[in-house]
Short mmCIF file of C-alpha atoms and ligand atoms in Angstrom, two decimals:
data_model
loop_
_atom_site.label_atom_id
_atom_site.label_comp_id
_atom_site.label_asym_id
_atom_site.label_seq_id
_atom_site.Cartn_x
_atom_site.Cartn_y
_atom_site.Cartn_z
CA MET A 297 90.39 -64.36 -61.62
CA ASN A 298 91.27 -61.51 -63.96
CA SER A 299 91.35 -58.38 -61.82
CA LYS A 300 91.65 -56.03 -64.78
CA PHE A 301 88.52 -57.52 -66.25
CA HIS A 302 86.73 -57.07 -62.91
CA ASP A 303 87.83 -53.45 -62.61
CA ASN A 304 86.44 -52.74 -66.04
CA PHE A 305 83.29 -54.68 -65.33
CA ASP A 306 82.72 -52.69 -62.11
CA LYS A 307 83.29 -49.44 -63.98
CA PHE A 308 80.76 -50.55 -66.59
CA GLU A 309 78.25 -51.35 -63.81
CA ARG A 310 78.72 -47.86 -62.29
CA VAL A 311 78.19 -46.12 -65.62
CA LEU A 312 75.12 -48.21 -66.42
CA ASN A 313 73.81 -47.63 -62.88
CA SER A 314 73.98 -43.86 -63.09
CA ALA A 315 72.55 -43.88 -66.62
CA ILE A 316 69.54 -45.99 -65.62
CA ARG A 317 68.96 -44.20 -62.31
CA ASN A 318 69.13 -40.78 -63.98
CA TYR A 319 66.83 -41.91 -66.76
CA ASP A 320 64.30 -43.12 -64.15
CA LYS A 321 64.76 -39.94 -62.10
CA ALA A 322 64.06 -37.78 -65.16
CA LYS A 323 60.97 -39.79 -65.99
CA GLY A 324 59.81 -39.47 -62.39
CA LEU A 325 60.36 -35.70 -62.41
CA ILE A 326 58.13 -35.14 -65.40
CA GLY A 327 55.61 -37.66 -64.11
CA ILE A 328 55.76 -40.30 -66.83
CA GLY A 329 56.91 -43.25 -64.77
CA GLY A 330 60.38 -43.85 -63.41
CA ARG A 331 61.31 -46.01 -60.44
CA LYS A 332 58.28 -47.81 -59.05
CA GLY A 333 59.70 -49.26 -55.81
CA ARG A 334 59.74 -46.50 -53.17
CA TYR A 335 62.87 -48.05 -51.70
CA ASP A 336 66.05 -46.15 -50.89
CA ASP A 337 68.81 -48.72 -51.37
CA TYR A 338 71.54 -46.07 -50.84
CA ASN A 339 70.35 -45.64 -47.24
CA PHE A 340 69.11 -49.22 -46.75
CA GLU A 341 65.61 -47.87 -45.91
CA PHE A 342 62.30 -47.35 -47.56
CA VAL A 343 61.67 -43.79 -48.73
CA GLY A 344 60.51 -41.91 -45.63
CA GLY A 345 63.22 -43.20 -43.31
CA ALA A 346 63.31 -45.74 -40.49
CA ASN A 347 60.33 -44.51 -38.47
CA ASP A 348 60.90 -46.89 -35.56
CA LYS A 349 58.09 -45.24 -33.59
CA LEU A 350 55.48 -46.53 -36.05
CA ARG A 351 57.16 -49.93 -36.17
CA ILE A 352 57.08 -50.27 -32.38
CA LYS A 353 53.47 -49.03 -32.07
CA HIS A 354 52.06 -51.28 -34.78
CA TYR A 355 54.35 -54.05 -36.04
CA ASP A 356 55.90 -54.98 -32.67
CA LYS A 357 52.59 -54.61 -30.84
CA SER A 358 50.79 -56.76 -33.42
CA LEU A 359 53.34 -59.52 -32.97
CA ARG A 360 52.96 -59.30 -29.20
CA MET A 361 49.19 -59.50 -29.55
CA LEU A 362 49.21 -62.13 -32.26
CA TRP A 363 46.47 -64.70 -31.65
CA LYS A 364 46.03 -68.07 -33.28
CA ALA A 365 42.77 -69.48 -34.62
CA GLU A 366 43.61 -73.02 -33.47
CA GLN A 367 43.60 -71.78 -29.88
CA HIS A 368 40.84 -69.17 -29.94
CA ALA A 369 38.46 -70.79 -32.41
CA PRO A 370 39.05 -74.52 -31.91
CA HIS A 371 35.53 -75.28 -33.15
CA THR A 372 37.01 -74.68 -36.58
CA GLY A 373 40.14 -76.48 -35.38
CA THR A 374 40.05 -79.16 -38.05
CA ASP A 375 40.77 -76.41 -40.53
CA PHE A 376 43.41 -74.38 -38.67
CA LYS A 377 46.82 -75.68 -37.74
CA ASP A 378 48.54 -72.42 -36.84
CA LEU A 379 49.91 -73.20 -33.35
CA THR A 380 53.64 -73.90 -32.99
CA LYS A 381 54.81 -77.08 -31.22
CA ASP A 382 55.74 -75.05 -28.14
CA GLU A 383 52.39 -73.25 -28.01
CA LYS A 384 50.58 -76.58 -28.29
CA ALA A 385 52.68 -78.11 -25.51
CA PHE A 386 52.05 -75.06 -23.32
CA LEU A 387 48.30 -75.29 -23.89
CA THR A 388 48.27 -79.02 -23.05
CA GLN A 389 50.23 -78.38 -19.85
CA ALA A 390 47.91 -75.53 -18.94
CA LYS A 391 44.93 -77.79 -19.55
CA ASP A 392 46.38 -80.48 -17.27
CA SER A 393 46.43 -78.06 -14.38
CA LEU A 394 42.77 -77.09 -14.79
CA SER A 395 39.84 -78.39 -12.78
CA VAL A 396 37.27 -80.62 -14.52
CA ALA A 397 34.82 -77.73 -14.83
CA GLU A 398 37.46 -75.41 -16.31
CA LYS A 399 38.57 -78.12 -18.73
CA LYS A 400 35.00 -78.50 -19.89
CA GLU A 401 34.81 -74.76 -20.47
CA LEU A 402 37.96 -74.88 -22.61
CA ASP A 403 36.89 -77.99 -24.48
CA ARG A 404 33.35 -76.97 -25.27
CA TYR A 405 34.33 -75.66 -28.65
CA SER A 406 34.66 -78.80 -30.69
CA THR A 407 32.63 -78.22 -33.84
CA GLU A 408 29.66 -80.35 -32.73
CA GLU A 409 29.67 -78.95 -29.21
CA TYR A 410 29.97 -75.45 -30.58
CA LYS A 411 26.90 -75.97 -32.74
CA ALA A 412 25.04 -77.40 -29.73
CA LEU A 413 26.06 -74.37 -27.67
CA ILE A 414 24.79 -71.83 -30.17
CA ASN A 415 21.61 -73.83 -30.76
CA ALA A 416 20.97 -73.80 -27.01
CA HIS A 417 21.42 -70.02 -26.81
CA TYR A 418 19.76 -68.76 -29.96
CA THR A 419 16.59 -69.38 -31.96
CA GLN A 420 17.00 -69.98 -35.70
CA GLU A 421 15.73 -66.42 -36.27
CA GLN A 422 18.37 -64.97 -33.94
CA LYS A 423 21.08 -67.10 -35.53
CA GLN A 424 20.14 -65.85 -38.99
CA ALA A 425 20.07 -62.24 -37.73
CA ILE A 426 23.57 -62.62 -36.26
CA VAL A 427 24.89 -64.15 -39.49
CA ASN A 428 23.24 -61.41 -41.56
CA VAL A 429 24.88 -58.64 -39.53
CA LEU A 430 28.26 -60.35 -39.16
CA SER A 431 28.37 -61.18 -42.87
CA LEU A 432 28.64 -57.42 -43.48
CA ILE A 433 31.94 -57.54 -41.65
CA ALA A 434 33.07 -60.81 -43.19
CA HIS A 435 32.67 -59.37 -46.72
CA GLY A 436 34.29 -56.18 -45.46
CA GLU A 437 37.30 -58.18 -44.21
CA ALA A 438 37.87 -59.52 -47.73
CA TYR A 439 38.07 -55.94 -48.98
CA ALA A 440 40.18 -54.80 -45.99
CA TRP A 441 42.66 -57.52 -46.97
CA MET A 442 42.86 -56.23 -50.57
CA VAL A 443 42.89 -52.55 -49.57
CA SER A 444 45.62 -52.94 -46.93
CA ALA A 445 47.75 -54.89 -49.42
CA GLU A 446 47.56 -51.86 -51.73
CA VAL A 447 48.24 -49.42 -48.88
CA LEU A 448 51.38 -51.44 -48.19
CA VAL A 449 52.76 -50.33 -51.56
CA ASP A 450 51.90 -46.66 -50.94
CA ALA A 451 52.92 -46.37 -47.26
CA GLU A 452 56.28 -44.68 -46.78
CA SER A 453 59.14 -45.44 -44.37
CA THR A 454 60.33 -48.78 -43.03
CA GLY A 455 58.22 -48.44 -39.87
CA GLY A 456 55.16 -47.47 -41.93
CA LYS A 457 55.47 -50.49 -44.20
CA ALA A 458 56.08 -52.80 -41.22
CA ALA A 459 52.92 -51.43 -39.57
CA VAL A 460 50.76 -51.99 -42.66
CA THR A 461 52.25 -55.45 -43.25
CA MET A 462 50.80 -56.55 -39.91
CA GLN A 463 47.43 -55.17 -40.93
CA VAL A 464 47.53 -57.21 -44.16
CA LEU A 465 48.29 -60.34 -42.10
CA GLU A 466 45.54 -59.59 -39.59
CA GLU A 467 42.90 -58.87 -42.27
CA ALA A 468 43.77 -62.18 -43.94
CA LYS A 469 43.26 -63.92 -40.60
CA HIS A 470 40.02 -62.03 -39.96
CA PHE A 471 38.59 -63.10 -43.28
CA VAL A 472 39.50 -66.78 -43.14
CA VAL A 473 38.53 -67.20 -39.45
CA LEU A 474 35.27 -65.24 -39.69
CA ARG A 475 34.36 -67.22 -42.78
CA GLU A 476 34.81 -70.54 -40.95
CA LEU A 477 32.97 -69.21 -37.92
CA LEU A 478 29.92 -68.07 -39.88
CA LEU A 479 29.78 -71.29 -41.91
CA ALA A 480 29.52 -73.21 -38.61
CA TRP A 481 26.24 -71.42 -37.85
CA ASP A 482 24.36 -73.36 -40.57
CA CYS A 483 22.61 -70.26 -41.88
CA GLU A 484 22.54 -68.71 -45.31
CA VAL A 485 25.28 -66.09 -45.67
CA PRO A 486 23.82 -63.13 -47.61
CA ARG A 487 25.59 -61.23 -50.38
CA PHE A 488 26.92 -57.67 -50.07
CA LEU A 489 24.22 -55.06 -49.45
CA VAL A 490 24.51 -52.41 -52.15
CA TRP A 491 25.37 -49.77 -49.50
CA GLU A 492 28.38 -51.76 -48.42
CA TYR A 493 29.30 -52.61 -52.02
CA LEU A 494 29.49 -48.87 -52.75
CA VAL A 495 31.62 -48.06 -49.70
CA MET A 496 34.05 -50.96 -50.21
CA GLU A 497 34.50 -50.50 -53.96
CA ARG A 498 35.07 -46.78 -53.54
CA THR A 499 37.58 -47.45 -50.78
CA LEU A 500 39.52 -49.88 -52.94
CA LYS A 501 39.45 -47.37 -55.80
CA SER A 502 40.67 -44.46 -53.60
CA LYS A 503 44.06 -43.16 -54.55
CA GLY A 504 47.12 -43.77 -52.32
CA LEU A 505 46.81 -43.10 -48.61
CA GLU A 506 43.33 -41.69 -49.07
CA LYS A 507 42.44 -45.38 -48.62
CA PHE A 508 43.07 -44.81 -44.90
CA PHE A 509 39.83 -42.82 -44.84
CA GLY A 510 37.50 -45.44 -46.34
CA MET A 511 39.20 -48.34 -44.61
CA ASN A 512 40.80 -47.38 -41.27
CA VAL A 513 38.46 -44.54 -40.35
CA LEU A 514 35.10 -45.58 -41.78
CA VAL A 515 35.00 -49.37 -42.29
CA GLU A 516 37.19 -50.41 -39.36
CA ASN A 517 35.08 -48.28 -37.04
CA ILE A 518 31.96 -50.03 -38.27
CA ALA A 519 33.74 -53.36 -37.72
CA MET A 520 34.95 -52.33 -34.26
CA GLY A 521 31.40 -51.19 -33.41
CA LEU A 522 29.90 -54.56 -34.39
CA PHE A 523 32.62 -56.65 -32.71
CA GLY A 524 32.25 -54.48 -29.61
CA MET A 525 28.53 -55.18 -29.58
CA PHE A 526 28.71 -58.94 -30.27
CA GLY A 527 31.91 -59.88 -28.39
CA GLU A 528 30.16 -60.60 -25.07
CA MET A 529 27.52 -62.88 -26.61
CA PRO A 530 27.76 -66.66 -26.02
CA GLY A 531 29.71 -68.41 -28.77
CA LEU A 532 31.05 -65.13 -30.15
CA GLU A 533 33.75 -64.42 -27.58
CA ILE A 534 36.44 -64.75 -30.25
CA LEU A 535 35.22 -61.43 -31.68
CA LYS A 536 37.02 -59.74 -28.78
CA MET A 537 40.29 -60.72 -30.46
CA PHE A 538 39.06 -59.12 -33.70
CA HIS A 539 38.01 -56.02 -31.73
CA LEU A 540 41.53 -55.71 -30.33
CA ASP A 541 43.10 -55.89 -33.81
CA GLU A 542 40.62 -53.40 -35.29
CA SER A 543 41.31 -50.89 -32.52
CA ARG A 544 44.96 -50.94 -33.58
CA HIS A 545 43.99 -50.52 -37.24
CA CYS A 546 41.74 -47.56 -36.35
CA ALA A 547 44.70 -45.90 -34.60
CA LEU A 548 47.04 -46.39 -37.56
CA PRO A 549 46.19 -43.27 -39.64
CA VAL A 550 46.63 -40.86 -36.75
CA ASN A 551 49.96 -42.44 -35.77
CA TYR A 552 51.07 -42.57 -39.41
CA PHE A 553 50.20 -38.95 -40.20
CA ASP A 554 51.80 -37.78 -36.94
CA GLU A 555 55.09 -39.05 -38.35
CA LEU A 556 54.53 -38.37 -42.05
CA PRO A 557 51.93 -35.56 -42.25
CA MET A 558 49.47 -35.14 -45.10
CA SER A 559 50.02 -32.12 -47.33
CA TRP A 560 47.62 -29.18 -47.11
CA TRP A 561 46.18 -30.15 -50.47
CA GLN A 562 45.64 -33.78 -49.43
CA LYS A 563 43.63 -32.56 -46.44
CA TYR A 564 41.66 -29.73 -48.01
CA SER A 565 41.31 -30.47 -51.73
CA PRO A 566 37.61 -29.86 -52.49
CA TYR A 567 37.49 -33.02 -54.59
CA ALA A 568 38.86 -35.15 -51.72
CA GLN A 569 36.48 -33.50 -49.23
CA LEU A 570 33.46 -34.18 -51.44
CA ARG A 571 34.59 -37.72 -52.16
CA ARG A 572 34.95 -38.47 -48.41
CA LEU A 573 31.45 -37.18 -47.73
CA SER A 574 30.10 -39.23 -50.62
CA MET A 575 31.68 -42.33 -49.07
CA VAL A 576 30.15 -41.75 -45.65
CA LEU A 577 26.63 -41.14 -46.90
CA PRO A 578 25.98 -44.60 -48.48
CA ALA A 579 26.83 -46.15 -45.10
CA ILE A 580 23.80 -44.45 -43.49
CA PRO A 581 21.02 -46.47 -45.27
CA LEU A 582 22.89 -49.57 -44.12
CA LEU A 583 21.35 -48.89 -40.70
CA VAL A 584 17.87 -49.17 -42.21
CA SER A 585 18.79 -52.42 -43.99
CA ILE A 586 19.96 -54.05 -40.74
CA GLU A 587 17.24 -52.53 -38.53
CA LYS A 588 15.09 -55.70 -38.54
CA ASP A 589 18.00 -58.04 -37.76
CA MET A 590 19.26 -55.74 -35.00
CA ALA A 591 15.75 -55.62 -33.49
CA VAL A 592 15.70 -59.45 -33.38
CA LEU A 593 18.85 -59.17 -31.24
CA GLY A 594 17.29 -56.49 -29.05
CA VAL A 595 19.40 -53.65 -30.42
CA ASP A 596 18.09 -50.35 -31.77
CA SER A 597 19.82 -49.87 -35.11
CA LEU A 598 19.59 -46.09 -34.78
CA GLU A 599 21.26 -46.13 -31.36
CA PHE A 600 24.01 -48.36 -32.75
CA GLY A 601 24.30 -45.98 -35.71
CA GLY A 602 24.46 -42.94 -33.43
CA SER A 603 27.33 -44.42 -31.45
CA LEU A 604 29.08 -45.25 -34.71
CA VAL A 605 28.59 -41.84 -36.34
CA ARG A 606 30.00 -40.13 -33.24
CA LYS A 607 33.12 -42.31 -33.28
CA VAL A 608 33.71 -42.14 -37.04
CA PHE A 609 33.43 -38.35 -37.15
CA HIS A 610 35.53 -37.91 -34.07
CA MET A 611 38.28 -39.82 -35.77
CA THR A 612 37.78 -38.10 -39.14
CA ASP A 613 38.29 -34.78 -37.41
CA ARG A 614 41.37 -35.89 -35.51
CA VAL A 615 43.14 -37.53 -38.43
CA GLY A 616 42.56 -34.38 -40.50
CA PHE A 617 40.40 -35.92 -43.20
CA HIS A 618 38.28 -32.84 -43.77
CA MET A 619 34.83 -33.11 -45.30
CA VAL A 620 32.77 -30.34 -46.90
CA ILE A 621 30.62 -30.18 -43.76
CA PRO A 622 32.45 -30.15 -40.39
CA PRO A 623 31.95 -33.46 -38.52
CA VAL A 624 30.35 -31.71 -35.52
CA VAL A 625 27.69 -30.21 -37.77
CA LEU A 626 27.21 -33.43 -39.71
CA THR A 627 26.67 -35.32 -36.44
CA GLU A 628 23.85 -32.96 -35.47
CA MET A 629 22.32 -33.10 -38.96
CA LEU A 630 22.33 -36.89 -38.87
CA ASN A 631 20.75 -36.87 -35.42
CA ASP A 632 17.92 -34.76 -36.88
CA ALA A 633 17.64 -37.16 -39.84
CA PHE A 634 17.57 -40.23 -37.54
CA ASN A 635 14.78 -38.62 -35.51
CA MET A 636 12.83 -37.73 -38.63
CA TYR A 637 13.11 -41.35 -39.80
CA ALA A 638 12.05 -42.65 -36.36
CA LYS A 639 9.08 -40.28 -36.29
CA LEU A 640 7.93 -41.56 -39.67
CA THR A 641 8.41 -45.27 -38.93
CA ARG A 642 7.94 -45.69 -35.15
CA LYS A 643 4.74 -45.09 -33.26
CA GLY A 644 4.93 -42.49 -30.49
CA HIS A 645 8.58 -41.62 -31.07
CA ASP A 646 9.96 -38.85 -28.88
CA TYR A 647 13.04 -36.85 -29.92
CA SER A 648 16.13 -38.72 -28.80
CA ASP A 649 19.85 -37.97 -28.85
CA PHE A 650 20.94 -41.06 -30.79
CA MET A 651 24.46 -39.70 -31.11
CA SER A 652 25.13 -39.96 -27.38
CA SER A 653 24.40 -43.70 -27.23
CA GLU A 654 27.17 -46.23 -26.66
CA SER A 655 27.22 -49.66 -28.29
CA VAL A 656 30.36 -51.24 -26.85
CA THR A 657 29.79 -54.04 -24.33
CA GLY A 658 32.06 -55.51 -21.67
CA GLU A 659 34.66 -53.71 -19.56
CA GLU A 660 37.72 -54.85 -21.51
CA MET A 661 36.43 -53.74 -24.92
CA ALA A 662 35.19 -50.44 -23.44
CA ARG A 663 38.68 -49.86 -22.01
CA ILE A 664 40.31 -50.54 -25.39
CA GLU A 665 37.96 -48.11 -27.15
CA LYS A 666 38.53 -45.46 -24.51
CA GLU A 667 42.26 -45.74 -25.16
CA VAL A 668 41.77 -45.30 -28.92
CA PHE A 669 39.28 -42.45 -28.64
CA ASP A 670 41.18 -40.56 -25.94
CA LEU A 671 44.01 -40.50 -28.42
CA TYR A 672 41.70 -38.66 -30.80
CA ARG A 673 40.12 -36.42 -28.20
CA ALA A 674 43.52 -34.87 -27.48
CA GLY A 675 43.76 -33.27 -30.88
CA LYS A 676 40.17 -32.27 -31.58
CA LYS A 677 40.23 -29.48 -34.12
CA VAL A 678 36.69 -28.23 -34.72
CA THR A 679 35.13 -26.95 -31.52
CA SER A 680 31.52 -27.77 -30.75
CA GLU A 681 30.92 -24.07 -30.31
CA THR A 682 31.79 -23.18 -33.91
CA GLY A 683 29.92 -26.27 -35.08
CA GLY A 684 26.86 -25.28 -33.10
CA LYS A 685 26.86 -21.77 -34.59
CA ILE A 686 27.02 -23.08 -38.16
CA LEU A 687 24.28 -25.59 -37.40
CA ASN A 688 21.92 -23.02 -35.87
CA TRP A 689 22.47 -20.79 -38.86
CA GLY A 690 21.63 -23.75 -41.13
CA ARG A 691 18.49 -24.56 -39.15
CA LYS A 692 17.30 -20.94 -39.38
CA VAL A 693 17.82 -20.92 -43.14
CA ALA A 694 15.98 -24.25 -43.44
FE1 FE2 B 30 39.67 -56.78 -39.96
FE1 FE2 B 31 41.17 -54.05 -39.75
#
């Protein structure tokens, strides 16, 4: 080894390093490119720091809560081989200790038995209605997968990136598992409804962390609402696992912005506020499109929508994603609109407070949602009083 040569070579590397870094820094400063990877190799961290709090709340928790399709959806078991040897051995041992009746319960989900189970519980019309509604989410999961993969690039700090990485993994699992599940129902899976197409495309096209609004606040709440409604139905119990994941995804923006706050401009820019409102509005006619299918399942689409609107706006307010119209006012306006629609289309409709309805079923899922929404209640920013005043003024003018 020639140490003189190495000394010179190292010197050369240092000079080249500072030349290239400074060139990239200068380009970055005037906004014409520069370093793309938001990684701080000098401090062995991503830009934004370690942020262990976010890592523990999302990455660690996701790993603790990680569920496998081979165990929870064995009716698609021929297609999923995601259990480790140890997990498989544990399941077999657990099975050995069960009574005959319990074993039967655990075993009922072979593909053929699963189909027999759903055929025994649902008419063809109900099956198609379930597939129609759940397909909204299945298509949405494909977009959530793509959107979260892009958020991963934009999220700052090591903890932030670790948190979003788990979301990418979970959305991938949601899409592939939900796809298999719906295909087992032997029904036609419909295409995107245009309302959803608009929301999802606009979410994917949102810039940077603004994607948190379309995805984690709006779409994941819709998903959580539907999983919360379907998770107690026979043959759909696996949706409780999805519900659990989505509740964590819904909580991500508030935890993220607590650590790395949005700038004033990001919150209040008139363009961003208008764009957010224009993303929420196309989701409303979706309730009309699914009204027939929901009725087949004994659910009032407007009540489901009311529960959803309340939760979405609550979260919008808490995260600090301002919209041109305060969420409290918008909630009341939508309640009026829902009633107007019901009056026009339903015989003998009496004014109803759709926004106070609750769509979540089952104690466990209700507990999970309470946990997520209590988190938001704590930081409520727009008081109902102010909202009420603005609304009454608006009603007088109208
Ligand atoms: Fe998902
Ligand atoms: Fe999600």
